[in-house]
JSON list of C-alpha atoms in Angstrom, two decimals:
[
{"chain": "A", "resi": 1, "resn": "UNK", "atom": "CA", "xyz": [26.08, 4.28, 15.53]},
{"chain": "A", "resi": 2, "resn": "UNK", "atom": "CA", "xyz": [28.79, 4.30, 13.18]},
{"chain": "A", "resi": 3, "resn": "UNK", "atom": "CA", "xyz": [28.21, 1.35, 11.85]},
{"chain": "A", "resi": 4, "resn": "UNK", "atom": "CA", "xyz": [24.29, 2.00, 10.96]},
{"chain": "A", "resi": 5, "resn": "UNK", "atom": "CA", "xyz": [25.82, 5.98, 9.84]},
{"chain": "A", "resi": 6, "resn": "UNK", "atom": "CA", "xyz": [28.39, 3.55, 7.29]},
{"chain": "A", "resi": 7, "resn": "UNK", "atom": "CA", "xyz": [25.63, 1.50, 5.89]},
{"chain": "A", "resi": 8, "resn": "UNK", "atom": "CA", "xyz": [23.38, 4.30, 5.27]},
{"chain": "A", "resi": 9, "resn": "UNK", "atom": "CA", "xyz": [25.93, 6.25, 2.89]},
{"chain": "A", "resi": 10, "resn": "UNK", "atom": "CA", "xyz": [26.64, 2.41, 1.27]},
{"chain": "A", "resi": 11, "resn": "UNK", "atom": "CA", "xyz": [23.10, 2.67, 0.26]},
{"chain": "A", "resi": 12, "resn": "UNK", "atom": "CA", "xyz": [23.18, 6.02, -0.77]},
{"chain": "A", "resi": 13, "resn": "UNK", "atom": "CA", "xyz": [26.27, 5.56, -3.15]},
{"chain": "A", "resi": 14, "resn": "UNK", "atom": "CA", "xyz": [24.85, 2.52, -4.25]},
{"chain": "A", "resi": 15, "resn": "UNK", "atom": "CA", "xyz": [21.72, 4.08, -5.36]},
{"chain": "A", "resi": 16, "resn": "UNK", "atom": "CA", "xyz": [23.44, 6.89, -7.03]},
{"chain": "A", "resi": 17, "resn": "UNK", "atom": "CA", "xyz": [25.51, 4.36, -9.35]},
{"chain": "A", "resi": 18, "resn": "UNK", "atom": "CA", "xyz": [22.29, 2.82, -10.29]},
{"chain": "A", "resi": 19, "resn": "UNK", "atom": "CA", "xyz": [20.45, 6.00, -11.05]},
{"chain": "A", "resi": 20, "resn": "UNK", "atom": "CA", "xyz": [24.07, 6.92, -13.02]},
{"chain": "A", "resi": 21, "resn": "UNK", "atom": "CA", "xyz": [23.86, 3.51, -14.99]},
{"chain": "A", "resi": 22, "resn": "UNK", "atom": "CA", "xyz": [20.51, 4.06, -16.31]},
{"chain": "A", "resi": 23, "resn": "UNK", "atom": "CA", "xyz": [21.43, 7.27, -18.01]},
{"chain": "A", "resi": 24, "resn": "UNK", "atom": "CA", "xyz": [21.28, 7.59, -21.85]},
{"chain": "A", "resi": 25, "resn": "UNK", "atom": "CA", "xyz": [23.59, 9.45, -23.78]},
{"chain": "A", "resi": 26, "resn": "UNK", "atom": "CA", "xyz": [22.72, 11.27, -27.28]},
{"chain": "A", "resi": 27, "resn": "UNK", "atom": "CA", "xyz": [25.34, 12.74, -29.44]},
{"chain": "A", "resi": 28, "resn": "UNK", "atom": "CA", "xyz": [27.60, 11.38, -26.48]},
{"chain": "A", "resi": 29, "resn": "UNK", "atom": "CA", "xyz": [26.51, 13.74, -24.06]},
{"chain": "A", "resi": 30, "resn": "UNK", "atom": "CA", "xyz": [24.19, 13.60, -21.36]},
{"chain": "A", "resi": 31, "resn": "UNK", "atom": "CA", "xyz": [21.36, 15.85, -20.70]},
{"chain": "A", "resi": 32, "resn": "UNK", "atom": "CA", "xyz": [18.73, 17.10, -18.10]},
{"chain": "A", "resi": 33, "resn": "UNK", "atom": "CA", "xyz": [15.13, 16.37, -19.18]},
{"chain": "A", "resi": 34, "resn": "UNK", "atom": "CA", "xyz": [12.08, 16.83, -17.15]},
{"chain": "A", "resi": 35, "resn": "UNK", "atom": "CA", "xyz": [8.46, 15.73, -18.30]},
{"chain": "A", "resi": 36, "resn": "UNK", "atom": "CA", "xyz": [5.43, 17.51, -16.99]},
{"chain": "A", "resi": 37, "resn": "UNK", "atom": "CA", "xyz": [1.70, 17.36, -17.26]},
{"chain": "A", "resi": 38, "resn": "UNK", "atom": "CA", "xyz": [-0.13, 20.87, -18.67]},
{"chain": "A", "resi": 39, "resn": "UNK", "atom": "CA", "xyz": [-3.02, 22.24, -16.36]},
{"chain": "A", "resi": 40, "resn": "UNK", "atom": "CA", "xyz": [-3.65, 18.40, -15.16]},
{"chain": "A", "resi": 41, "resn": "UNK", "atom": "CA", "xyz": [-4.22, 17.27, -18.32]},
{"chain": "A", "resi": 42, "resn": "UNK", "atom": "CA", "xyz": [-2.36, 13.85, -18.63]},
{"chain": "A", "resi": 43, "resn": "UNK", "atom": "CA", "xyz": [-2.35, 13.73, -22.42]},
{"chain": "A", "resi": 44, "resn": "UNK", "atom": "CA", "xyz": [-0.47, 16.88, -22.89]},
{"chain": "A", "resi": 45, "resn": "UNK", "atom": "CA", "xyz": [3.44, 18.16, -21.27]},
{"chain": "A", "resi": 46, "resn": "UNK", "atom": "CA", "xyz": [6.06, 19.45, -21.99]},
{"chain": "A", "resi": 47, "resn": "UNK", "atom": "CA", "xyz": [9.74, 18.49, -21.94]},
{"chain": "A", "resi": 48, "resn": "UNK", "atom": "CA", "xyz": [12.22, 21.06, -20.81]},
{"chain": "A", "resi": 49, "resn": "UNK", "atom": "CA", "xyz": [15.68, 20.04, -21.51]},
{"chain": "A", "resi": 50, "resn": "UNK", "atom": "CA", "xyz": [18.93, 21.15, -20.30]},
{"chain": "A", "resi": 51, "resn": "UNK", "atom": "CA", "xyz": [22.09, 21.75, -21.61]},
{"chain": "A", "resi": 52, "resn": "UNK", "atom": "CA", "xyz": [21.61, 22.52, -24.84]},
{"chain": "A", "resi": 53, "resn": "UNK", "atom": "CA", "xyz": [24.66, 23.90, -26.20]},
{"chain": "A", "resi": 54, "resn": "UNK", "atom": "CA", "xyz": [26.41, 20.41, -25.72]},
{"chain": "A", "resi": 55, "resn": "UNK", "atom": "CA", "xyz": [24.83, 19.48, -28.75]},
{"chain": "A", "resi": 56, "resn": "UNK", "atom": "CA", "xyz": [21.42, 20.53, -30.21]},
{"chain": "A", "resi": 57, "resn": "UNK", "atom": "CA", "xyz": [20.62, 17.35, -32.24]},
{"chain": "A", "resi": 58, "resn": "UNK", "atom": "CA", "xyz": [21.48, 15.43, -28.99]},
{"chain": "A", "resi": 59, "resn": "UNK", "atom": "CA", "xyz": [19.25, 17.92, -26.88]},
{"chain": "A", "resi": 60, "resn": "UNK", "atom": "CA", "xyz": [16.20, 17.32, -29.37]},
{"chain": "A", "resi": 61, "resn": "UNK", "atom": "CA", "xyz": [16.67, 13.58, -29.27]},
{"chain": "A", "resi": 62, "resn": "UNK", "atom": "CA", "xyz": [16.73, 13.56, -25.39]},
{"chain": "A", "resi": 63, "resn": "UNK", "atom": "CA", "xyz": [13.37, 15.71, -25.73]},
{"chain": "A", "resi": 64, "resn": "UNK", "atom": "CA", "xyz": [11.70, 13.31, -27.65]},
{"chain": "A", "resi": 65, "resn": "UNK", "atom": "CA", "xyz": [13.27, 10.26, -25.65]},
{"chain": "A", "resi": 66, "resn": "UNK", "atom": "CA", "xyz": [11.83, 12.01, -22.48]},
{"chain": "A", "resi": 67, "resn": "UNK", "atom": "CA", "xyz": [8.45, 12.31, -24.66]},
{"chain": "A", "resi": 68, "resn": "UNK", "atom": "CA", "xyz": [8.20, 8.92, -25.85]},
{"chain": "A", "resi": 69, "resn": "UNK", "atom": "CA", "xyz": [8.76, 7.53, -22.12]},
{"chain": "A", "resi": 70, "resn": "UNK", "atom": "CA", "xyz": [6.28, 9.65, -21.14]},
{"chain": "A", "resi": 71, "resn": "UNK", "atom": "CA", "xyz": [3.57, 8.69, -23.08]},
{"chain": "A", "resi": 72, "resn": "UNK", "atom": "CA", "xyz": [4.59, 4.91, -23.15]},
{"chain": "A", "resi": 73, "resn": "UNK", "atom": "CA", "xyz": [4.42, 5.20, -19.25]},
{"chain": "A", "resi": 74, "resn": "UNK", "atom": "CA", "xyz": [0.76, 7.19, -19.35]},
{"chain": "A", "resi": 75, "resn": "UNK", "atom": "CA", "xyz": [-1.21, 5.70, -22.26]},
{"chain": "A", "resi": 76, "resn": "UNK", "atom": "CA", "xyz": [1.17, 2.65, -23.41]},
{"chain": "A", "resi": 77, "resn": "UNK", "atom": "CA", "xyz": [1.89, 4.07, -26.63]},
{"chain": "A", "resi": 78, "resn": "UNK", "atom": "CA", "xyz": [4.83, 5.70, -27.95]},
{"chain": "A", "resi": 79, "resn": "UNK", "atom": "CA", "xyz": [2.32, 8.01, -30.17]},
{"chain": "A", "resi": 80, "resn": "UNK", "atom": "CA", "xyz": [3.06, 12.09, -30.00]},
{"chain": "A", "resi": 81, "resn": "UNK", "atom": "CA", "xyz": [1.76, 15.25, -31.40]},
{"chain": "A", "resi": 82, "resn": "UNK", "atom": "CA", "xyz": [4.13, 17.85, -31.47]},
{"chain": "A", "resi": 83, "resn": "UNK", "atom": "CA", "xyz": [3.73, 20.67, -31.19]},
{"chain": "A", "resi": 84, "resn": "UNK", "atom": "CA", "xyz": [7.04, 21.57, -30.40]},
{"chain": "A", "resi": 85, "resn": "UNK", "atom": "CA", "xyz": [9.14, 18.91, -30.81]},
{"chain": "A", "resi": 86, "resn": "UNK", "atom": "CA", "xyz": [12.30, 17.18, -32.36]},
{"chain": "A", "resi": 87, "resn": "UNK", "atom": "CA", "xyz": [11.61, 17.64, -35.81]},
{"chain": "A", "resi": 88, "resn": "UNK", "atom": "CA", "xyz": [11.18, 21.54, -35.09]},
{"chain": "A", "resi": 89, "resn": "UNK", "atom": "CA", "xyz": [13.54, 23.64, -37.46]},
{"chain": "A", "resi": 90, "resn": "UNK", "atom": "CA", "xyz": [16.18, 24.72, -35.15]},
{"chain": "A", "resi": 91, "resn": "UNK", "atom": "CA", "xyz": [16.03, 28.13, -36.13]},
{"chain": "A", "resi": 92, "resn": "UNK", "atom": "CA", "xyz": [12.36, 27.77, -34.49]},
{"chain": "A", "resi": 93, "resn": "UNK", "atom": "CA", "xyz": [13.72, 26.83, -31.05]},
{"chain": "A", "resi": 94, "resn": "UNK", "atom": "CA", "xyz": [13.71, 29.06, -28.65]},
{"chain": "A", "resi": 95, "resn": "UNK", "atom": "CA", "xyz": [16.34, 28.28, -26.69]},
{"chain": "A", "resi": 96, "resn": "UNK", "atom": "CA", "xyz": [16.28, 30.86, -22.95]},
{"chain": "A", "resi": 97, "resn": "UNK", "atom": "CA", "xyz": [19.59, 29.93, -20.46]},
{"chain": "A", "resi": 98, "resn": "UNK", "atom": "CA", "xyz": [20.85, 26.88, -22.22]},
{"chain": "A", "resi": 99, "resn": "UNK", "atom": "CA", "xyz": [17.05, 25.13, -22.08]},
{"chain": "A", "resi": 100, "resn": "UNK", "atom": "CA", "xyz": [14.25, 24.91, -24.76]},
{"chain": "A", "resi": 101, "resn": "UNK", "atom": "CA", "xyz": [10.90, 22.96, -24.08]},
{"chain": "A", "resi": 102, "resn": "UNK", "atom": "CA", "xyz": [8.79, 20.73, -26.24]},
{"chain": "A", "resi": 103, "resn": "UNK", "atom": "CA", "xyz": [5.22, 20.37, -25.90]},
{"chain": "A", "resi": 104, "resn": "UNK", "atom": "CA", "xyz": [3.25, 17.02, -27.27]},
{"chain": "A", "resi": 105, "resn": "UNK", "atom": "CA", "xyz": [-0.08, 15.46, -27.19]},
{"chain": "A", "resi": 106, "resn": "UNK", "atom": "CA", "xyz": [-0.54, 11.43, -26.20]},
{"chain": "A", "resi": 107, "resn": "UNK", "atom": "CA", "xyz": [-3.28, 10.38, -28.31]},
{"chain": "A", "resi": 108, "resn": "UNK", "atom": "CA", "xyz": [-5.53, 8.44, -26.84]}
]
């Protein structure tokens, strides 16, 4: 039992160095990023990133990273309209608990 209880958190650490390893970094700092779908519609999300008073250039360019992946994933094309997006005017941000969201369109 120990043995099987060993190789199970092996796995687990293992898998957490991987997900660690494929982790970008903008402005040298990482950030949390999370894509979703609006009202089941594929073609448009939003991005809601995290952290954003590490750095707000890096912030933007994780948004649009996170946007870019998303759409290459869904329609194999790195195409966007913003609406929101990374070439927003900061002062146009709003930025609620250290998080501001982006919202594109994959053209199809």
């Amino acid at each position: 039992m120990t043995r099987i209880l060993g190789m199970i958190v092996l796995v687990a650490l293992a898998a957490s160095c991987t997900a660690r390893a494929e982790r970008v970094a903008f402005d040298g700092q990482f950030f949390s990023a999370k894509v979703r779908k609006v009202d089941g519609q594929y073609d448009v999300f939003t991005v809601t990133v995290g952290g954003v008073s590490k750095s707000l250039d890096g912030a933007r360019e994780a948004g649009g990273y996170e946007g870019i992946k998303y759409c290459l994933n869904t329609y194999g094309n790195s195409d966007i309209d913003w609406v929101v997006g990374p070439d927003t005017p900061p002062e146009q941000l709003r930025i609620e608990k250290d998080k501001f969201v982006f919202q594109g369109v994959c053209p199809q």
